[in-house]
mmCIF file of C-alpha atoms in Angstrom:
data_model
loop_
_atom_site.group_PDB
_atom_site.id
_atom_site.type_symbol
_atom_site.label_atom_id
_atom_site.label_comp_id
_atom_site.label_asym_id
_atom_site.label_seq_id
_atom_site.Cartn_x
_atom_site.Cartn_y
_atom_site.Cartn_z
ATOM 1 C CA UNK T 1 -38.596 53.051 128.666
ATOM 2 C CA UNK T 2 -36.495 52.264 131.730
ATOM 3 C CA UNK T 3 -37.465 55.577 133.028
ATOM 4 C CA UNK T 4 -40.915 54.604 133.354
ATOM 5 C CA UNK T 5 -40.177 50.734 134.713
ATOM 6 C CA UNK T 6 -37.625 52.792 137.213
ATOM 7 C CA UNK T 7 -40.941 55.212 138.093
ATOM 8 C CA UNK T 8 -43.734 52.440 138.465
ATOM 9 C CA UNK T 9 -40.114 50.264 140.643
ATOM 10 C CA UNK T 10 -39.834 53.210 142.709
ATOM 11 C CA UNK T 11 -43.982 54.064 143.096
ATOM 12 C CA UNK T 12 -45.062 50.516 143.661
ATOM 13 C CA UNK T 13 -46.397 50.610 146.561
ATOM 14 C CA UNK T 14 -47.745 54.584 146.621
ATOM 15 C CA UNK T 15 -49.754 53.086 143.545
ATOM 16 C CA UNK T 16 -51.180 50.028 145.486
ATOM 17 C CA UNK T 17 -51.879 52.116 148.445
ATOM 18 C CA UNK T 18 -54.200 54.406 146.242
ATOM 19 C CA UNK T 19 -55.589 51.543 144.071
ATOM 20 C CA UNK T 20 -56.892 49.784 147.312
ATOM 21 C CA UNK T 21 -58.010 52.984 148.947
ATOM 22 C CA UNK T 22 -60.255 53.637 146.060
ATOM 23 C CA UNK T 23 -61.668 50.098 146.154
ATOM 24 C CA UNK T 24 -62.104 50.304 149.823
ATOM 25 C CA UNK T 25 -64.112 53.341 150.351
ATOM 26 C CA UNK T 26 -66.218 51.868 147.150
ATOM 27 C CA UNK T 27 -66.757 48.814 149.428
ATOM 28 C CA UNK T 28 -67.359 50.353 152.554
ATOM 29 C CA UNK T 29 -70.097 52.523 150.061
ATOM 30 C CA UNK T 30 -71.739 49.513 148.408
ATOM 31 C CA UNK T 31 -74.530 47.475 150.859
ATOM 32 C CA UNK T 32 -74.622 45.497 147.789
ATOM 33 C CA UNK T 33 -73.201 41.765 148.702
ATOM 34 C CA UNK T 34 -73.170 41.196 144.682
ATOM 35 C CA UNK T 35 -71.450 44.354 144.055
ATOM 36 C CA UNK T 36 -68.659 43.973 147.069
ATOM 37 C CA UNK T 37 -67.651 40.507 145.502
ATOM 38 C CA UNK T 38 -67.300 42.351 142.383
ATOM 39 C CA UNK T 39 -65.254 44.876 143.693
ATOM 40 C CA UNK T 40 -63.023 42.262 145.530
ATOM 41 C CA UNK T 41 -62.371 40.671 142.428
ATOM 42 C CA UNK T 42 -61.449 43.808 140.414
ATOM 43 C CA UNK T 43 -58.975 44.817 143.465
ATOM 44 C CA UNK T 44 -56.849 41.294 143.140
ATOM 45 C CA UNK T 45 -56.932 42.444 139.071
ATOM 46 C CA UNK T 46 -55.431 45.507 139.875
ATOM 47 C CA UNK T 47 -52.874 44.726 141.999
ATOM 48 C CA UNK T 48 -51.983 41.753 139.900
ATOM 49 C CA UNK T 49 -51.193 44.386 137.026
ATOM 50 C CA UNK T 50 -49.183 46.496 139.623
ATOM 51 C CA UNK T 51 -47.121 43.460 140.618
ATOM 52 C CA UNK T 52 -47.220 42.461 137.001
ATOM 53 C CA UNK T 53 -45.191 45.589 136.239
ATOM 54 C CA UNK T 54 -42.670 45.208 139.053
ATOM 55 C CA UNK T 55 -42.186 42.063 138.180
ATOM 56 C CA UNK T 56 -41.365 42.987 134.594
ATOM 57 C CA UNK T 57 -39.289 45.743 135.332
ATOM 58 C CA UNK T 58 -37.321 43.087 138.084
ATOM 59 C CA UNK T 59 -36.524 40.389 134.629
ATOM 60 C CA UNK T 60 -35.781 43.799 132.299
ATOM 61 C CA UNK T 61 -33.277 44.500 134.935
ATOM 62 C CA UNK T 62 -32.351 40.709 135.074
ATOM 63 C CA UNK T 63 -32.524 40.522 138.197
ATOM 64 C CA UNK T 64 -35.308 37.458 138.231
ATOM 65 C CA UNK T 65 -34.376 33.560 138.495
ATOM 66 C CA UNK T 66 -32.595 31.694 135.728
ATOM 67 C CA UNK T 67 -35.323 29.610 134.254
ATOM 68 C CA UNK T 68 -32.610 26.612 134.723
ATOM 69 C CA UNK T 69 -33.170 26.977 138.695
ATOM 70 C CA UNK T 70 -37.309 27.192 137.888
ATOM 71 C CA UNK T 71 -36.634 23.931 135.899
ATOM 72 C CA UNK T 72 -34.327 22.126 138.628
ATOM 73 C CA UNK T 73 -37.283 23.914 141.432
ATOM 74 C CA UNK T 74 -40.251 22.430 139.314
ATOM 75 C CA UNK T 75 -38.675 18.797 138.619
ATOM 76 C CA UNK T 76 -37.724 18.678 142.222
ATOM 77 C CA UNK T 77 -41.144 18.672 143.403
ATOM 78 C CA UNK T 78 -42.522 16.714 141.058
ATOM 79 C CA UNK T 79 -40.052 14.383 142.048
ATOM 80 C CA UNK T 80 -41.189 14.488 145.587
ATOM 81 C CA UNK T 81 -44.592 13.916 144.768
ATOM 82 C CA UNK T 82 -44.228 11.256 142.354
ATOM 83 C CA UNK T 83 -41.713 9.629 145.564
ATOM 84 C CA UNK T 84 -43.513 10.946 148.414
ATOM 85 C CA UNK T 85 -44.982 7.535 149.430
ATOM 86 C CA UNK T 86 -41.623 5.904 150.262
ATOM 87 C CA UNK T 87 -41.053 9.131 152.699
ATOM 88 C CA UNK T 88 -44.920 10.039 153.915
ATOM 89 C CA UNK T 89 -48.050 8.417 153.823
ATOM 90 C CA UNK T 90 -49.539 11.117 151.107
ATOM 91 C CA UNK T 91 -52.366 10.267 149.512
ATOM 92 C CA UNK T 92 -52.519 12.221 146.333
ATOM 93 C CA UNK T 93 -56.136 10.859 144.711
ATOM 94 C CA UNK T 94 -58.405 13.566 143.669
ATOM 95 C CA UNK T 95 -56.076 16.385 143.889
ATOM 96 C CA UNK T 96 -55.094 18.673 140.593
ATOM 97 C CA UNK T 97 -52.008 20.322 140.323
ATOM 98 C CA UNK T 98 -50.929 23.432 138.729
ATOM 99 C CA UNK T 99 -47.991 25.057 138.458
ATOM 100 C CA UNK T 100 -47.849 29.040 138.656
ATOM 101 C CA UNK T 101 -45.800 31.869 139.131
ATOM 102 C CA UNK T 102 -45.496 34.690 142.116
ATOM 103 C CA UNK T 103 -44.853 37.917 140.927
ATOM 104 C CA UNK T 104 -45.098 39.718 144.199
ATOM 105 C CA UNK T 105 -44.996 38.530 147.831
ATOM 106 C CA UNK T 106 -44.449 39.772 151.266
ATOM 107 C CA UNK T 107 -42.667 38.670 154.203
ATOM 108 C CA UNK T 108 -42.162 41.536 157.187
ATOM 109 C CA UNK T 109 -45.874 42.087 157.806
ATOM 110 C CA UNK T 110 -48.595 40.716 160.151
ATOM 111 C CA UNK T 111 -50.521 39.624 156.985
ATOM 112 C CA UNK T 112 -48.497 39.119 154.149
ATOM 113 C CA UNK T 113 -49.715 37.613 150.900
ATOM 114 C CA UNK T 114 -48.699 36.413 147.539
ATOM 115 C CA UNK T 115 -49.695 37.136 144.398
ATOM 116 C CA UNK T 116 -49.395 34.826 141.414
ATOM 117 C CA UNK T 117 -49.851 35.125 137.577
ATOM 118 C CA UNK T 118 -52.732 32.644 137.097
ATOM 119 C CA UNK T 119 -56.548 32.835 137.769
ATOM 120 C CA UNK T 120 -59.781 31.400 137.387
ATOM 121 C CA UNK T 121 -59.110 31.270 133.136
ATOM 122 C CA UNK T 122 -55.923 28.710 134.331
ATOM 123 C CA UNK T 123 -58.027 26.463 136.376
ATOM 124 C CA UNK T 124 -57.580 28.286 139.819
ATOM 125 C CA UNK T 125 -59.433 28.374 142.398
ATOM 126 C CA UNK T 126 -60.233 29.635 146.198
ATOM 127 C CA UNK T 127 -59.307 27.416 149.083
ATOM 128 C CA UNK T 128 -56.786 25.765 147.006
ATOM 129 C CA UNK T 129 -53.651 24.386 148.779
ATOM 130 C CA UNK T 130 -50.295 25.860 147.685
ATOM 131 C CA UNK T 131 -46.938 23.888 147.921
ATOM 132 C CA UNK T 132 -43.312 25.518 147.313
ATOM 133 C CA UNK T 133 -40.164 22.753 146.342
ATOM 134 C CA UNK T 134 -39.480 22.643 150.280
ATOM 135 C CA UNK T 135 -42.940 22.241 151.691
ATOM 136 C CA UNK T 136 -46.363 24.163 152.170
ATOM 137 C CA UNK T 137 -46.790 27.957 151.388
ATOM 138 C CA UNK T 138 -50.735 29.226 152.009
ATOM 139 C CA UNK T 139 -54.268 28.824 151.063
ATOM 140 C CA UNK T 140 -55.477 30.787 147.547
ATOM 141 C CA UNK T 141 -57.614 33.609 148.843
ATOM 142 C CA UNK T 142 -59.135 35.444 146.039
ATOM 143 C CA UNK T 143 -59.305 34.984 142.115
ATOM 144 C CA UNK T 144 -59.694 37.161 138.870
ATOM 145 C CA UNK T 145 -59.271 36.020 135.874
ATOM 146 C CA UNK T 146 -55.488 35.842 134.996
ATOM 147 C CA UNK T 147 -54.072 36.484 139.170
ATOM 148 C CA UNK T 148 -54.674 35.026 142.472
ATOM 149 C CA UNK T 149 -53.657 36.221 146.133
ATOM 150 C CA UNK T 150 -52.540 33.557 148.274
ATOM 151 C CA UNK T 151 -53.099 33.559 151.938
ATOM 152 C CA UNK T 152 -49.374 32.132 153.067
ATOM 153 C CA UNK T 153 -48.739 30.597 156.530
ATOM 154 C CA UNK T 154 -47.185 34.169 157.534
ATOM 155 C CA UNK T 155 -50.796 35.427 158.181
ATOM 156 C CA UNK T 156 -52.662 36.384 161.371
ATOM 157 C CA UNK T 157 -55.294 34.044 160.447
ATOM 158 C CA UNK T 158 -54.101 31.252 158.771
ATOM 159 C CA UNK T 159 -54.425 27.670 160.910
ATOM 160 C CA UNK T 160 -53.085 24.578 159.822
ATOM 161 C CA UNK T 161 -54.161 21.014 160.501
ATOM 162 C CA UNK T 162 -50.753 19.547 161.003
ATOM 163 C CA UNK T 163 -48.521 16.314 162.937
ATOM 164 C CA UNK T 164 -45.572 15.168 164.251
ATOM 165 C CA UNK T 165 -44.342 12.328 161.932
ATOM 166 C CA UNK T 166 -42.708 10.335 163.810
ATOM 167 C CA UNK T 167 -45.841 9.959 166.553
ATOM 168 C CA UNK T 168 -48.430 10.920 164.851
ATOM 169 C CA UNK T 169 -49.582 13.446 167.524
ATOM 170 C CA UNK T 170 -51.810 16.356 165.929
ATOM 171 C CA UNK T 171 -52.676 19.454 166.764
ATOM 172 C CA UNK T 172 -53.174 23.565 165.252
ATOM 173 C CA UNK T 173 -50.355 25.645 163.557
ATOM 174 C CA UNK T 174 -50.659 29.089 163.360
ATOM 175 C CA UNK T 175 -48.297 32.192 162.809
ATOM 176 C CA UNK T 176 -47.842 34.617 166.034
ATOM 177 C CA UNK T 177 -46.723 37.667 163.801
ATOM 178 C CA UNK T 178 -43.151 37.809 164.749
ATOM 179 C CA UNK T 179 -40.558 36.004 162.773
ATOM 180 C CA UNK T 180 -41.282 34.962 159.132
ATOM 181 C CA UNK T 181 -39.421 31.419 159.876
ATOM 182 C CA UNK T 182 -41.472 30.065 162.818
ATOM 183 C CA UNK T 183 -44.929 29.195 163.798
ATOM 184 C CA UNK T 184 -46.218 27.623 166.185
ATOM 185 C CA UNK T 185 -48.229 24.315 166.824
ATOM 186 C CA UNK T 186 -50.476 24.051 169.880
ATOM 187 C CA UNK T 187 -52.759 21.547 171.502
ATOM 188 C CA UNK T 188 -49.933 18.476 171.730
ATOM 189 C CA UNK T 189 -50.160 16.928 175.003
ATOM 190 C CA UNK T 190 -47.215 17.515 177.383
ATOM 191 C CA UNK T 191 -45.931 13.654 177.723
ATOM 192 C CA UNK T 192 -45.024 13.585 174.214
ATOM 193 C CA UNK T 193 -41.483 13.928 173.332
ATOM 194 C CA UNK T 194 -40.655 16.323 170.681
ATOM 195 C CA UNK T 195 -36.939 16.649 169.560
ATOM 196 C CA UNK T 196 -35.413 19.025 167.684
ATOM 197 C CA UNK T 197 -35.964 18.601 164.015
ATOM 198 C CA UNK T 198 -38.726 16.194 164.008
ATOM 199 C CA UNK T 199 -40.792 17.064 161.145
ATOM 200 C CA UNK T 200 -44.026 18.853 161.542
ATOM 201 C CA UNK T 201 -46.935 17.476 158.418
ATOM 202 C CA UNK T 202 -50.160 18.676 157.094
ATOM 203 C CA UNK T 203 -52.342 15.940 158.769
ATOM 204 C CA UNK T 204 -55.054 16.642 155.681
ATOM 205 C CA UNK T 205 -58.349 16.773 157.687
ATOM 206 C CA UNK T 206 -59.174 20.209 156.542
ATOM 207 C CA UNK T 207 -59.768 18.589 153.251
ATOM 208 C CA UNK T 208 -57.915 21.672 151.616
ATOM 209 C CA UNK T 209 -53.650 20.361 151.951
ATOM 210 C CA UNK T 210 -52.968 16.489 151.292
ATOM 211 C CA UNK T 211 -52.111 14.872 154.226
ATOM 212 C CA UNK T 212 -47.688 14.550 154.679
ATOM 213 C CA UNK T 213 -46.741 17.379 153.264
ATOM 214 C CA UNK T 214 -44.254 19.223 154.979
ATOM 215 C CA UNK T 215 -44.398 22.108 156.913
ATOM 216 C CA UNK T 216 -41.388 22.298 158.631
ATOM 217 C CA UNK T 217 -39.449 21.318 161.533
ATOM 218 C CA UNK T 218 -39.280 21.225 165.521
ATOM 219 C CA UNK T 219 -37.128 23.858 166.892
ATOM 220 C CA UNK T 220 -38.328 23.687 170.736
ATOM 221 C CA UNK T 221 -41.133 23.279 172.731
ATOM 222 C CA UNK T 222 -42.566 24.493 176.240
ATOM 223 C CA UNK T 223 -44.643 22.440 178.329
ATOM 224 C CA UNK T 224 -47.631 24.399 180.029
ATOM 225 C CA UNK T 225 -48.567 22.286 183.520
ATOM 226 C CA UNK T 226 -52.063 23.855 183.676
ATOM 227 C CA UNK T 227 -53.063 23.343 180.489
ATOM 228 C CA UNK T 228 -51.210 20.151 180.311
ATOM 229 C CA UNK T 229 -50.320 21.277 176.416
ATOM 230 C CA UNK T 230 -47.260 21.849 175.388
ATOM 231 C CA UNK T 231 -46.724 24.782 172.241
ATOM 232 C CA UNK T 232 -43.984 24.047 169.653
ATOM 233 C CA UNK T 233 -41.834 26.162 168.072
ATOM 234 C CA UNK T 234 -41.670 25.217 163.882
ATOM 235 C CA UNK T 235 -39.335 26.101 161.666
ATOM 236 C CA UNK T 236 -40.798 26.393 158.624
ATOM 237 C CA UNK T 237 -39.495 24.423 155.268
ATOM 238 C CA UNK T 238 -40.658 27.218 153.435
ATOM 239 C CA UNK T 239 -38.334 30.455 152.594
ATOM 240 C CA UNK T 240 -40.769 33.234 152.377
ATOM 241 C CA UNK T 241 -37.983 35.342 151.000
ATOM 242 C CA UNK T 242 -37.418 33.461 147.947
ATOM 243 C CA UNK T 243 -40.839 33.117 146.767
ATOM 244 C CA UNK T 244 -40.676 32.007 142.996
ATOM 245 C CA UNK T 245 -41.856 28.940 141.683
ATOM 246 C CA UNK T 246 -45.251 27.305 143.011
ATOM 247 C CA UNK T 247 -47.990 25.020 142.615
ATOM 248 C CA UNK T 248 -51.454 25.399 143.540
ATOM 249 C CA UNK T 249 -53.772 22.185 144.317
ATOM 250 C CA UNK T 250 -57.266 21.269 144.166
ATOM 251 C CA UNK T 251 -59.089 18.752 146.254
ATOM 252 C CA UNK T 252 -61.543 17.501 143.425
ATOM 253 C CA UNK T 253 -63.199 15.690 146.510
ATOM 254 C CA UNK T 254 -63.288 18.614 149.195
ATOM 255 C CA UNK T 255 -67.294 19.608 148.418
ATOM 256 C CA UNK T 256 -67.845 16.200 149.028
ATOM 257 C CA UNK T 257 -65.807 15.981 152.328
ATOM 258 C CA UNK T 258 -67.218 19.208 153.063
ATOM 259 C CA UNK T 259 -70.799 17.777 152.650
ATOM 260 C CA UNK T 260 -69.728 14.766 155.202
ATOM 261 C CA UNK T 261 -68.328 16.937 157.648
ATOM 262 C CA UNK T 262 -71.475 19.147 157.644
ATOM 263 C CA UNK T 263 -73.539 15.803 158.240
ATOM 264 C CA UNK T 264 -71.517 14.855 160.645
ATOM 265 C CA UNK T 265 -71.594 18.100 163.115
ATOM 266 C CA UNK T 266 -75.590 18.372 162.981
ATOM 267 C CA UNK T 267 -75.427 14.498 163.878
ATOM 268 C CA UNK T 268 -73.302 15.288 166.941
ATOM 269 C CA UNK T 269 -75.182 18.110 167.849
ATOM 270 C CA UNK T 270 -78.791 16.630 168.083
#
C-alpha cells in the first residue's frame, strides 16, 4: 500500500500534467460555451482527487499538522473576528463563513493556486474571499462539488482593493511574480508618509473581502516624481508556505452591491 502512495507522491505532478492536457485539448476542441464550463468543472474534480491522494499519502506518512495546531489556528481567527472591531473598523454583516481545508498549494510560480477539500455541496462558492489565521489568502476561482481552486494573492492577475490604516490612503495591490512574500500597492500619492510596518487592509469596495482585514505590512516605498505616485513594497501577513487551515467567505450582499455599482457606472457614463 505504501508502494502505491510512494508512486502517486513521486508521479504527482506527471499525473496532473496529463490530466489537464487531456482537458485542455478537449476545451480548445469544444465551441460549446455549455460544454467548456463543464469541462472546467470536471478539471478542478480531478485535480482535487490528485491532491486528495498526496495529501493522504503526506498524513499516512505523518507528516501533516497536529490537529491541536488546526484547533489553536481555527480559534485564533475566530478570535480575531469576533475582536476585530476594537483593532479595525470590519464590518462583518452579511458575510458567511466556512472553514475548509487545503490539500495542495503552490508558492514558486507566476500563478500559483490552492486547492481545498470543499465545494459547491459545502456551501462554496466563486468569488468568495479567503482568509488564513494571519490575514488574506485569494479569491475562490472554480468549484465542483466536493473541491475548490483558490486564486491566492501570488497570482499574475489577482488585484486587491486595499489601505493604509493608519491614513486611510487607498489604492491597488497586486503581485509582480517575483517573491512569494511581497506585493505591491500602487496609486498612493507621493506626500503621504508610509513607514515601515504600517499595516496594509482590504479597504472592501470590491464587495468580495470585508473591509480591515489584513494583508500585510509596509516594507518600503519609492516615490515616482512624474507620476506623482509612489509604489509600496508589502509584506504579506500571509505564509504561502504553510498553507493549512482556511476559511472561505461569502458576501450574502455582493449581487446586490454588484447591482448598485452597475447602476452607478451607466449613470456616470450618460
Amino acid at each position: 500500500m505504501q508502494n502505491v502512495f510512494l508512486f502517486f507522491w513521486k508521479n504527482q505532478f506527471s499525473i496532473l500534467f496529463i490530466l489537464l492536457e487531456i482537458i485542455g485539448f478537449a476545451l480548445l476542441g469544444s465551441n460549446s460555451g455549455f460544454h467548456q464550463s463543464q469541462l472546467h468543472q470536471t478539471g478542478v474534480a480531478l485535480s482535487g482527487n490528485v491532491y486528495q491522494i498526496q495529501h493522504a499519502y503526506t498524513q499516512y506518512l505523518g507528516l501533516s499538522d497536529e490537529n491541536a495546531e488546526l484547533r489553536e489556528e481555527n480559534a485564533d481567527l475566530l478570535e480575531q473576528l469576533i475582536n476585530q472591531p476594537k483593532r479595525q473598523s470590519v464590518n462583518r454583516d452579511g458575510y458567511k463563513v466556512i472553514p475548509v481545508q487545503a490539500i495542495n498549494s503552490t508558492h514558486h510560480l507566476k500563478n500559483n493556486f490552492i486547492v481545498i477539500r470543499s465545494g459547491s455541496v459545502d456551501g462554496i462558492k466563486p468569488a468568495s474571499a479567503v482568509i488564513g489565521p494571519s490575514g488574506i489568502v485569494g479569491i475562490v476561482h472554480s468549484v465542483s462539488d466536493h473541491y475548490s481552486s483558490i486564486l491566492p494573492l501570488i497570482h499574475s492577475s489577482t488585484n486587491i482593493n486595499a489601505r493604509l490604516q493608519r491614513t486611510s490612503y487607498f489604492g491597488q495591490c497586486h503581485w509582480v511574480g517575483i517573491d512569494e512574500e511581497i506585493m505591491t500597492l500602487e496609486n498612493i500619492p507621493n506626500h503621504v508618509v508610509v513607514n515601515p510596518g504600517d499595516t496594509i487592509l482590504t479597504r472592501g469596495g470590491g464587495g468580495i473581502f470585508p473591509s480591515g482585514l489584513v494583508l500585510g505590512f509596509a516594507e518600503s516605498s519609492e516615490k515616482n516624481e512624474s507620476s506623482g505616485f509612489q509604489e509600496i513594497q508589502v509584506k504579506l501577513a500571509t505564509d504561502f508556505k504553510k498553507i493549512n487551515t482556511l476559511f472561505v467567505i461569502e458576501n450574502t450582499l455582493k449581487q446586490e452591491l454588484d447591482s448598485i455599482m452597475i447602476q452607478t457606472e451607466a449613470w456616470i457614463d450618460k
